[in-house]
Short mmCIF file of C-alpha atoms in Angstrom, two decimals:
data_model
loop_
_atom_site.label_atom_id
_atom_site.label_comp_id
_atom_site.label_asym_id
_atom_site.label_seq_id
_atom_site.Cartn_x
_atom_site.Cartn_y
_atom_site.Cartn_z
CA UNK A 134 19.93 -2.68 -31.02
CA UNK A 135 16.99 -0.45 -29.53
CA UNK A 136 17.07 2.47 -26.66
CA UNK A 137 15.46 2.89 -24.39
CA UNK A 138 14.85 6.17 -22.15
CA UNK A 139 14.29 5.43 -18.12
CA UNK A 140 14.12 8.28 -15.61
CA UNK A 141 16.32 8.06 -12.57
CA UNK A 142 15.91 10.15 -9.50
CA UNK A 143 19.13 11.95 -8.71
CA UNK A 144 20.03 9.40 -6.27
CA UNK A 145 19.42 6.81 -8.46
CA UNK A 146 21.76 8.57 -11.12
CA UNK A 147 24.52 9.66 -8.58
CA UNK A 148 24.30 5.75 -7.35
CA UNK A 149 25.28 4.61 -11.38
CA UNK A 150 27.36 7.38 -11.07
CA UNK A 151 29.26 5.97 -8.40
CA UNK A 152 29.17 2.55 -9.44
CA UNK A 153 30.66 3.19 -12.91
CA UNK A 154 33.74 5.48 -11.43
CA UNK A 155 34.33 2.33 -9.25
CA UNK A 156 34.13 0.15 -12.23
CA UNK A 157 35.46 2.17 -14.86
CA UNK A 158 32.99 2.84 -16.94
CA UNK A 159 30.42 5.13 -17.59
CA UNK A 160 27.09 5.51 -15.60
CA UNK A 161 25.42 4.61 -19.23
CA UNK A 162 27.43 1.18 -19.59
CA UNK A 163 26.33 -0.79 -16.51
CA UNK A 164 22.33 0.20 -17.02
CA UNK A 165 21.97 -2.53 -19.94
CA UNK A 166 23.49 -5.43 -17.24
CA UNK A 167 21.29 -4.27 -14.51
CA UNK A 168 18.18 -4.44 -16.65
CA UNK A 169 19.01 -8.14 -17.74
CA UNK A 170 20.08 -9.49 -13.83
CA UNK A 171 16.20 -7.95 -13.24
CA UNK A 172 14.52 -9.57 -16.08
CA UNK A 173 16.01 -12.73 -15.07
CA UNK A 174 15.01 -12.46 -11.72
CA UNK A 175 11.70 -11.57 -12.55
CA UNK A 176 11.26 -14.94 -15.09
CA UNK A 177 12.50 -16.74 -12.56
CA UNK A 178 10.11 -15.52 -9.77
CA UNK A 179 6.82 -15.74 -12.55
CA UNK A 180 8.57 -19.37 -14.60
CA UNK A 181 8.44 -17.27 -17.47
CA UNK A 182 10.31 -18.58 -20.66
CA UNK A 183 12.75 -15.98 -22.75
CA UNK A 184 10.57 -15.11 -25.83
CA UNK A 185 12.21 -17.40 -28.39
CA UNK A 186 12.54 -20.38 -26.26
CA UNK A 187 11.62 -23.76 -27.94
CA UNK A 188 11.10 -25.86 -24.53
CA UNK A 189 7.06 -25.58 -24.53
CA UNK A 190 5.76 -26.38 -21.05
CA UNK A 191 8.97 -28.92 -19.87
CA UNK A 192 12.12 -27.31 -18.12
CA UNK A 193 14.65 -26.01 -20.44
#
């Protein structure tokens, strides 16, 4: 496992805030999930392929 250090605005860190109380879990713990939903997202916008991924140039 590696870490990583982002800076949030205050808003940005009273919004995980928020989210985790509503959730139950600490601001830290939803950060990981919201970094892979946007890394999908952004594969799927470019067609990029997961680094690993043995399908070449045909749909996985």
């Amino acid at each position: 496992m590696n870490e990583l250090i982002i800076r949030l605005s205050d808003a940005e860190r009273a919004e995980c805030a928020d989210l985790a109380d509503a959730t139950g879990r600490t601001p830290e713990e939803p950060a990981p999930d919201a970094v892979r939903a946007r890394l999908r997202a952004e594969r799927d916008r470019v067609g990029a392929r997961p680094s690993g991924s043995r399908c070449g140039t045909r749909p996985c």
